[in-house]
mmCIF file of C-alpha atoms in Angstrom:
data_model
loop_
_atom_site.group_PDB
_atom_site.id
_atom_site.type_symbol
_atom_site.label_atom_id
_atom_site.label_comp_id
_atom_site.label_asym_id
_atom_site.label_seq_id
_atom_site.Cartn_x
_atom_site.Cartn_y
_atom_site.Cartn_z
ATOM 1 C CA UNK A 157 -4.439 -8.187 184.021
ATOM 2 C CA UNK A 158 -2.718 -10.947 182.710
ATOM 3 C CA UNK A 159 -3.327 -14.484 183.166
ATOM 4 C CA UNK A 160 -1.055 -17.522 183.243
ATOM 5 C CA UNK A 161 -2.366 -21.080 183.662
ATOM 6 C CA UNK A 162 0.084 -22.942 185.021
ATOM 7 C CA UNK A 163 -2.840 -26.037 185.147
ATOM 8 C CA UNK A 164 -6.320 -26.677 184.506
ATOM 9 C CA UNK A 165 -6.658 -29.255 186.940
ATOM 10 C CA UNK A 166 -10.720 -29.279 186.824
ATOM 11 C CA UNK A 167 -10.970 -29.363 183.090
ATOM 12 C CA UNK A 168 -8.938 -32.571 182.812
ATOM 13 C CA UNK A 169 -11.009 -34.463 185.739
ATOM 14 C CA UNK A 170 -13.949 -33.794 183.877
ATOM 15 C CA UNK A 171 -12.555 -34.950 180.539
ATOM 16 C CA UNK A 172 -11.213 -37.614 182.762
ATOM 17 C CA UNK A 173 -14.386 -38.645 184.070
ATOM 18 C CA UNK A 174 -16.584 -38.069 180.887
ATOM 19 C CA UNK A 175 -14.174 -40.135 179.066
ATOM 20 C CA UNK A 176 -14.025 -42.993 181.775
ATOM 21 C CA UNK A 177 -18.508 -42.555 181.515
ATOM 22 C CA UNK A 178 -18.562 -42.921 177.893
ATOM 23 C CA UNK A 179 -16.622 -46.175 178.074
ATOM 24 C CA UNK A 180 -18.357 -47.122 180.734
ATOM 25 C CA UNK A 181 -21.988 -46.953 178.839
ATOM 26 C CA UNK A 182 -19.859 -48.716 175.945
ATOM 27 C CA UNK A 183 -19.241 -52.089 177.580
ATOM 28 C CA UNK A 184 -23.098 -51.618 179.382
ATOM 29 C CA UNK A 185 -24.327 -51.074 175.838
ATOM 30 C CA UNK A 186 -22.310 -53.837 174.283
ATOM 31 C CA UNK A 187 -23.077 -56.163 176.934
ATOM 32 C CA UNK A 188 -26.705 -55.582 176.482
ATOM 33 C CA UNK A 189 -26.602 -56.175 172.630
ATOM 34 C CA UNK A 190 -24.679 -59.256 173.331
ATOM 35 C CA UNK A 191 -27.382 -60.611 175.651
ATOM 36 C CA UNK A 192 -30.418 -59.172 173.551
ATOM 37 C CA UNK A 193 -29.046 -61.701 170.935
ATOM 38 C CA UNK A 194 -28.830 -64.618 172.813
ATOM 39 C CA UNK A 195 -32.216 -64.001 174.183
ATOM 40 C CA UNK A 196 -33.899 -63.329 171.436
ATOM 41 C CA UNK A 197 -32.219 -66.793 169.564
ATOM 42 C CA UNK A 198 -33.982 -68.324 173.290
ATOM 43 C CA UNK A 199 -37.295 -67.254 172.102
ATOM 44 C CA UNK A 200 -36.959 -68.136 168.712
ATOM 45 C CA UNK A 201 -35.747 -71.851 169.714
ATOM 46 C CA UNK A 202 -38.794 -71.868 171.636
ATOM 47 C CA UNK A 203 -41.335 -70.774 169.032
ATOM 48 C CA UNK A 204 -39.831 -73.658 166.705
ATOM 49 C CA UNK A 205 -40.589 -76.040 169.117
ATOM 50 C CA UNK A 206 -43.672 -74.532 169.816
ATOM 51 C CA UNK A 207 -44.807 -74.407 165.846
ATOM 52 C CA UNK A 208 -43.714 -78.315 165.514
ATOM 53 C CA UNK A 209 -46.573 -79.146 168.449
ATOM 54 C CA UNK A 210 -48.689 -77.414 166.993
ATOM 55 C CA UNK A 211 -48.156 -79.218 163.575
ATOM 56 C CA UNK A 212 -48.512 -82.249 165.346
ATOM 57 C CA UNK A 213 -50.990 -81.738 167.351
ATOM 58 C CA UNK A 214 -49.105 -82.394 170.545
ATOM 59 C CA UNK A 215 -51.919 -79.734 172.381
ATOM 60 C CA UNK A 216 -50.322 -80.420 175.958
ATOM 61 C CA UNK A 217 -46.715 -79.942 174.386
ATOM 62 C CA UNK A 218 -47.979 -76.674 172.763
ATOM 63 C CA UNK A 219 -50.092 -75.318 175.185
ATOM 64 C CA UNK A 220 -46.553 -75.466 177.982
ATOM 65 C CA UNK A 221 -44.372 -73.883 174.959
ATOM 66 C CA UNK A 222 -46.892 -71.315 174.377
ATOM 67 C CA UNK A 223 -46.662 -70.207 177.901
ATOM 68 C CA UNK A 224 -42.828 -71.083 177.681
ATOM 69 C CA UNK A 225 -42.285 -67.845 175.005
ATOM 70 C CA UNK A 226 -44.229 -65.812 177.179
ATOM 71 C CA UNK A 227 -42.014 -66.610 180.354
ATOM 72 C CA UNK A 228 -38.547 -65.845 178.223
ATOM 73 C CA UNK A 229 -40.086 -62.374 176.825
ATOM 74 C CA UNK A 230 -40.191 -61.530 180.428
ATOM 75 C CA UNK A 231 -36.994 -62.231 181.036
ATOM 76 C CA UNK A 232 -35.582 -59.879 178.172
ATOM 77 C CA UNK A 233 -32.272 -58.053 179.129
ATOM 78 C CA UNK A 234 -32.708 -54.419 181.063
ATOM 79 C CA UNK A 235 -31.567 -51.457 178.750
ATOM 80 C CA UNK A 236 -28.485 -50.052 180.637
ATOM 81 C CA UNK A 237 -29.053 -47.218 182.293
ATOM 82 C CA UNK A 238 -27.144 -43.785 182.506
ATOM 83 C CA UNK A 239 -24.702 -43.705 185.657
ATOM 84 C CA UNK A 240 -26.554 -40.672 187.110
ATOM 85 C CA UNK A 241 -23.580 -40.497 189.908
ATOM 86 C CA UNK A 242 -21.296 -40.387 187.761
ATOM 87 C CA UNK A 243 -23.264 -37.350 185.691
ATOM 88 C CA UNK A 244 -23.653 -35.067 188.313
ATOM 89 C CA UNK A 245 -20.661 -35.229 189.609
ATOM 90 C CA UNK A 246 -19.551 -33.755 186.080
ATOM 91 C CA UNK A 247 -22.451 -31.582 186.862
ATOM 92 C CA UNK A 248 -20.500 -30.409 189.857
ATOM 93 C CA UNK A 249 -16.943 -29.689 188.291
ATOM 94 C CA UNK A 250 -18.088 -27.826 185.514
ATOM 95 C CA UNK A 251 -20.236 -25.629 187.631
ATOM 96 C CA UNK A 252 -16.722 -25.328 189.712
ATOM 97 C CA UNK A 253 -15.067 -24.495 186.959
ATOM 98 C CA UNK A 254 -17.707 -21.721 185.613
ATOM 99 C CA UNK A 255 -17.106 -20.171 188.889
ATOM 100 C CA UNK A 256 -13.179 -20.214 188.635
ATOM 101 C CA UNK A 257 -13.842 -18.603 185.771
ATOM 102 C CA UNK A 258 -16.526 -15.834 186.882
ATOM 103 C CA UNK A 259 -13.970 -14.767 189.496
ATOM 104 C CA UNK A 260 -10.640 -14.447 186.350
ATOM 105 C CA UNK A 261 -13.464 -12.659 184.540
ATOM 106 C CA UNK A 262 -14.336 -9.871 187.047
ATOM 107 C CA UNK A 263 -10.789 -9.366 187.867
ATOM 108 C CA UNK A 264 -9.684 -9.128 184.640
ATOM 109 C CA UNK A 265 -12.172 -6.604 184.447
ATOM 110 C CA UNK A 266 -11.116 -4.438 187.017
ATOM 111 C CA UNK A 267 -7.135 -4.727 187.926
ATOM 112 C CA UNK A 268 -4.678 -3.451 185.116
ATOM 113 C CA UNK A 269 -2.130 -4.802 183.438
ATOM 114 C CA UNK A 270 0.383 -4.656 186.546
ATOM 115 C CA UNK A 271 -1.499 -7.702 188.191
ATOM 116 C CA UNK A 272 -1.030 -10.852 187.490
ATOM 117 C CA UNK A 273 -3.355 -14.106 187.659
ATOM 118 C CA UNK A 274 -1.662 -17.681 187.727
ATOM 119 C CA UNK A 275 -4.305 -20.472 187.634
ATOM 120 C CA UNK A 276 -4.236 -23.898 189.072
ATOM 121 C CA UNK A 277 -0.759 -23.597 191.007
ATOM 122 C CA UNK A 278 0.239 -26.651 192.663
ATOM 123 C CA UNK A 279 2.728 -28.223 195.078
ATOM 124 C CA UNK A 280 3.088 -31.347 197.227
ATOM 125 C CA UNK A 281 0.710 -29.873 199.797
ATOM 126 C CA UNK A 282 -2.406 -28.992 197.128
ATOM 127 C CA UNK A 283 -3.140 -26.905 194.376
ATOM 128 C CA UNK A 284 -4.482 -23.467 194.780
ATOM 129 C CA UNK A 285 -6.806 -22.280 192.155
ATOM 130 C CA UNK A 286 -5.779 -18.697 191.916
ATOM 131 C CA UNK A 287 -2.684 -16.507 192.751
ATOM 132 C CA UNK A 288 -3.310 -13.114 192.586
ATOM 133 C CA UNK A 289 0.042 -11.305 192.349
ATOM 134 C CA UNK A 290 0.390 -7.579 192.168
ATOM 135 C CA UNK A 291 1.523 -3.863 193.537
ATOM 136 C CA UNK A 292 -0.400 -4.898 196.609
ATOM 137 C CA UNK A 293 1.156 -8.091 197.331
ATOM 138 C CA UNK A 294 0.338 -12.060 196.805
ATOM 139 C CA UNK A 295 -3.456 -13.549 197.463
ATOM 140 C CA UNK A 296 -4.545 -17.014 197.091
ATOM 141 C CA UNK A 297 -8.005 -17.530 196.250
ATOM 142 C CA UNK A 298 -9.778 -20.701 197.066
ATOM 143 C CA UNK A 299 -13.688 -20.511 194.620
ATOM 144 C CA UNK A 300 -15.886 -23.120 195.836
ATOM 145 C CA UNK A 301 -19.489 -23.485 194.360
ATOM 146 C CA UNK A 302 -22.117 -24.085 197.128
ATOM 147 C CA UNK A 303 -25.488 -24.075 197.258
ATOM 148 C CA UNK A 304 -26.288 -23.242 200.946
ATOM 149 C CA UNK A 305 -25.823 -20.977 204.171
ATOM 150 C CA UNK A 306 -21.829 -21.416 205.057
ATOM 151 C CA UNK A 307 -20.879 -21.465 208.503
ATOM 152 C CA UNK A 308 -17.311 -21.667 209.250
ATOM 153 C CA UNK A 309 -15.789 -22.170 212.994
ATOM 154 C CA UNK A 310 -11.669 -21.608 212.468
ATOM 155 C CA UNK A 311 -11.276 -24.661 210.249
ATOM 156 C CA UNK A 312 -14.585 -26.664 210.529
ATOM 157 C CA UNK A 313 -16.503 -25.509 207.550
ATOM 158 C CA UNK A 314 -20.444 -26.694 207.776
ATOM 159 C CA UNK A 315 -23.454 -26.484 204.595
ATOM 160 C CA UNK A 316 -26.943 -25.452 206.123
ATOM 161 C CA UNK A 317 -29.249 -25.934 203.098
ATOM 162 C CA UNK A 318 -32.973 -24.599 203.097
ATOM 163 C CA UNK A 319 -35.776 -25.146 201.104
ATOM 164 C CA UNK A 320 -37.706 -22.097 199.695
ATOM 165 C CA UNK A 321 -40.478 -22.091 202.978
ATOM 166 C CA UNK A 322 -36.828 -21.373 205.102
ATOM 167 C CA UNK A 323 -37.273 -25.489 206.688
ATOM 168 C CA UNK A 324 -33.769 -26.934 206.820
ATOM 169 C CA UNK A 325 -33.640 -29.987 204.636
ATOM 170 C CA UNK A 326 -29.569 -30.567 204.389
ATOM 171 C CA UNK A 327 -26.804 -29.912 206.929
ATOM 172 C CA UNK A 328 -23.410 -31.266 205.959
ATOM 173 C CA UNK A 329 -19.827 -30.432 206.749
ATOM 174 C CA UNK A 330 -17.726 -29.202 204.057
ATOM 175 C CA UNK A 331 -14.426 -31.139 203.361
ATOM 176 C CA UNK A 332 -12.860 -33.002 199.995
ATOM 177 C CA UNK A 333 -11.778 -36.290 199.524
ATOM 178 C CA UNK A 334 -8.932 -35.933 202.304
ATOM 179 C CA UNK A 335 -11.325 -34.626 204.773
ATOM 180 C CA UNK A 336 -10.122 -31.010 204.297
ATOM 181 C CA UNK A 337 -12.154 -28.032 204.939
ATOM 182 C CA UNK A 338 -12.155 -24.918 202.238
ATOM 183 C CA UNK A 339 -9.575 -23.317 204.771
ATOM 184 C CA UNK A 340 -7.430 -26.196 205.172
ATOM 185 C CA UNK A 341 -7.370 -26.939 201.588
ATOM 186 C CA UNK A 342 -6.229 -23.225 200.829
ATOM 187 C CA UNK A 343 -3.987 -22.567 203.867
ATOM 188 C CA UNK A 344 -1.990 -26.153 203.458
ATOM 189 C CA UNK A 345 -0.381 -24.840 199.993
ATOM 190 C CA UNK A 346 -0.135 -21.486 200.902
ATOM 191 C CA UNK A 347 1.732 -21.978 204.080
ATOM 192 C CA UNK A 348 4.128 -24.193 201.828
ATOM 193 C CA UNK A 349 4.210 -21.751 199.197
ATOM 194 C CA UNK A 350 5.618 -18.888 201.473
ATOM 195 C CA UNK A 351 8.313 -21.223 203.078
ATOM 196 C CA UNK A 352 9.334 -21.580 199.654
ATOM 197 C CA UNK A 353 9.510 -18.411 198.795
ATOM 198 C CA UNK A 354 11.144 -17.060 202.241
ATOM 199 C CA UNK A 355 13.733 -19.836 201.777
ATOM 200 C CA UNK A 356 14.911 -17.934 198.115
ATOM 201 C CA UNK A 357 14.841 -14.778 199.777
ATOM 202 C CA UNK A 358 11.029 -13.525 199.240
ATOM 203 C CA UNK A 359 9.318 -12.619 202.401
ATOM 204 C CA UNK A 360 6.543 -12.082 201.213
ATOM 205 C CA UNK A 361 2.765 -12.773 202.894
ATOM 206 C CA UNK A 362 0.814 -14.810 200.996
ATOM 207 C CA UNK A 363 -3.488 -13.454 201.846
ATOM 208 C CA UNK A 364 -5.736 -16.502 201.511
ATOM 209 C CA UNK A 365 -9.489 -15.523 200.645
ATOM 210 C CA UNK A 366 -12.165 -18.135 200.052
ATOM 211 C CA UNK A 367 -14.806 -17.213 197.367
ATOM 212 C CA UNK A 368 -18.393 -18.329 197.552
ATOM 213 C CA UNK A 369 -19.401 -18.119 193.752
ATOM 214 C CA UNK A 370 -23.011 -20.224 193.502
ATOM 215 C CA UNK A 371 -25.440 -17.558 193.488
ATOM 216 C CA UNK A 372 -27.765 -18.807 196.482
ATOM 217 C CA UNK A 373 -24.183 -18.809 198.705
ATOM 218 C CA UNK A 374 -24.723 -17.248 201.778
ATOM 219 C CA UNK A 375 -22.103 -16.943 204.740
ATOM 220 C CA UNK A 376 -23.582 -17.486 208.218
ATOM 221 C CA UNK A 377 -21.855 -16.304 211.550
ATOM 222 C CA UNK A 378 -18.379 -17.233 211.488
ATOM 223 C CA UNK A 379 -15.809 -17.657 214.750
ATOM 224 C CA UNK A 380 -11.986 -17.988 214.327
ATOM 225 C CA UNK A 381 -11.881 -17.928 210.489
ATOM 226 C CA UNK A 382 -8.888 -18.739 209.397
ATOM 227 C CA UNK A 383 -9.249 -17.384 205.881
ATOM 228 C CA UNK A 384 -10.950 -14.783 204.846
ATOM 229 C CA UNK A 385 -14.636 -15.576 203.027
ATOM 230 C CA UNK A 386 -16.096 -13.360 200.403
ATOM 231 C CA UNK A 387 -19.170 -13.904 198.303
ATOM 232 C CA UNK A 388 -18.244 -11.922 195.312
ATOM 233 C CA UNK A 389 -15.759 -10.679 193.573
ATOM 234 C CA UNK A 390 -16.214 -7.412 194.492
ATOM 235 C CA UNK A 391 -15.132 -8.424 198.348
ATOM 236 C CA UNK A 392 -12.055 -10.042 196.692
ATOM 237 C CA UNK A 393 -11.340 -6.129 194.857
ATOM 238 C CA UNK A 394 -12.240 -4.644 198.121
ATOM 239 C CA UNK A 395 -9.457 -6.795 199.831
ATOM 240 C CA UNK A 396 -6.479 -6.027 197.364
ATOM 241 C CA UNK A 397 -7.697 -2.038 197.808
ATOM 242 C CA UNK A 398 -7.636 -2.044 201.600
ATOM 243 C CA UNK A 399 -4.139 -4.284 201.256
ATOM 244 C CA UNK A 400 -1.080 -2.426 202.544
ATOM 245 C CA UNK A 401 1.469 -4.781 200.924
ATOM 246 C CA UNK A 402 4.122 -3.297 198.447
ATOM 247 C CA UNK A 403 5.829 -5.174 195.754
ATOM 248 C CA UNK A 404 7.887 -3.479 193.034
ATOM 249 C CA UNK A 405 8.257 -4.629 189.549
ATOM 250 C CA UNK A 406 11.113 -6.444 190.240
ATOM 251 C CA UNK A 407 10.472 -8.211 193.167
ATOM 252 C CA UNK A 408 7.091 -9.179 191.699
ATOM 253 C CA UNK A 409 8.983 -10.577 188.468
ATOM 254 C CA UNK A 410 11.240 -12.606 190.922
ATOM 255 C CA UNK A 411 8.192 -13.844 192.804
ATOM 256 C CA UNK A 412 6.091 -15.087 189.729
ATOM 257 C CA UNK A 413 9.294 -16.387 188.343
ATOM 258 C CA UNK A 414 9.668 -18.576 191.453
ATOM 259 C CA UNK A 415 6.069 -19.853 191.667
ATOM 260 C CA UNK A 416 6.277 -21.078 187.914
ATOM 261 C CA UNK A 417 9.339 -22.966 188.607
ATOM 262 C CA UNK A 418 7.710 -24.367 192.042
ATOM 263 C CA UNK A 419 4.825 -25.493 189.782
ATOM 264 C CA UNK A 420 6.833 -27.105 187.260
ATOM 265 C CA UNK A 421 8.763 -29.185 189.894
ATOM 266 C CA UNK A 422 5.373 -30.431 191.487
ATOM 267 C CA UNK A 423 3.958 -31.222 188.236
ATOM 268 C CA UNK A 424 6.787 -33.026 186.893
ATOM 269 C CA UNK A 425 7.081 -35.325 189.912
ATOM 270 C CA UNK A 426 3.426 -35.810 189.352
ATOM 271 C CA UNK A 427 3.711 -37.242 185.720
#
């Protein structure tokens, strides 16, 4: 199988975000320095004054600036701490991004060299992790990395999480930033994907498949999907087997030609 990555969208959020961190901790960590020093030249001033009373026996005067240093030591500067939001959120993308790249691996593995994979496609609707183009026709893969029971009912997507005596400690619906479910966010760019293809004269149907990669994933009852789910690989193989599409060498060329330049355009207008 070949693979083309048209964009590693994940990869540079995370570098993104662990750059944005580090600086982050930087200006904490400088800040703190800064005010160690000028709290530290508050204690000294004290002690001075202190040591003088004491010198001259002004006991009232150095009994008050004895308790004076104590009171400033208190009120030493906080070391900065880590942002732990910020931490496992990274957490998060590059566990995303280990599953992107368990489900390239195990295809890669089993389709030959007439299939191709195009990673991180994108156009003004979304960006679609995986295109799966081959003999059998066109599938857009969706990998999300969840740790819970998935129920999904058409396009409302919910997370059932239980804790190892089977009580349920989480329940959450599943959406990104825009509000999206996994469907939505896979069906949006697809949809707009096959117009643009149709409109340059290739008809062809695009199959949308959601992957559930974390290995605690399970899928609950669905109703109305309107993607298909899988929680392995091997459902994704068993899919493109049972697929009755046909596309020739030459149509297929045509096709991948067509999403590159689609790609391009997006990511140009992006920059």
């Amino acid at each position: 199988m070949r693979v083309i990555e048209l964009s590693n969208h994940p990869g540079d959020m995370l570098a993104d975000m662990s750059r944005r961190r580090h600086a982050a901790q930087s200006r904490a960590q400088d800040g703190y320095q800064n005010a160690l020093i000028r709290h530290q030249a508050r204690v000294q001033t004290i002690r001075v004054k202190r040591d003088r009373a004491r010198e001259h026996r002004h006991w009232w005067t150095w009994l008050r600036l004895t308790f004076a240093v104590w009171a400033e030591k208190r009120r030493a500067p906080a070391t900065p701490a880590p942002d732990q939001a910020d931490a496992d959120t990274e957490e998060k993308i590059r566990a995303g991004i280990a599953g992107e790249q368990l489900v390239a691996t195990d295809l890669g593995r089993a389709l030959a060299d007439d299939w191709t994979l195009l990673r991180g496609y994108r156009n003004r609707r979304g960006e679609i992790d995986h295109l799966l183009l081959g003999p059998h026709g066109l599938f857009a893969i969706e990998v999300k990395n969840i740790n819970a029971t998935v129920y999904v009912d058409g396009d409302r997507w919910r997370a059932d999480k239980y804790d190892n005596y089977g009580n349920l400690v989480e329940q959450r619906p599943i959406t990104d930033r825009r509000g999206r479910s996994p469907s939505e966010q896979l069906n949006e760019p697809a949809d707009e994907l096959e117009r643009f293809l149709r409109e340059r004269g290739q008809a062809v149907t695009i199959q949308r498949l959601v992957v559930l990669t974390h290995r605690r994933s399970r899928l609950g009852p669905s109703r109305r999907p309107t993607v298909r789910v899988a929680t392995s690989t091997g459902d994704v193989l068993s899919l493109v087997d049972a697929s009755d599409g046909q596309l020739g060498v030459r149509r297929r060329t045509e096709v991948e030609r067509l999403i590159r330049r689609d790609h391009d355009f997006h990511a140009r207008g992006r920059r």
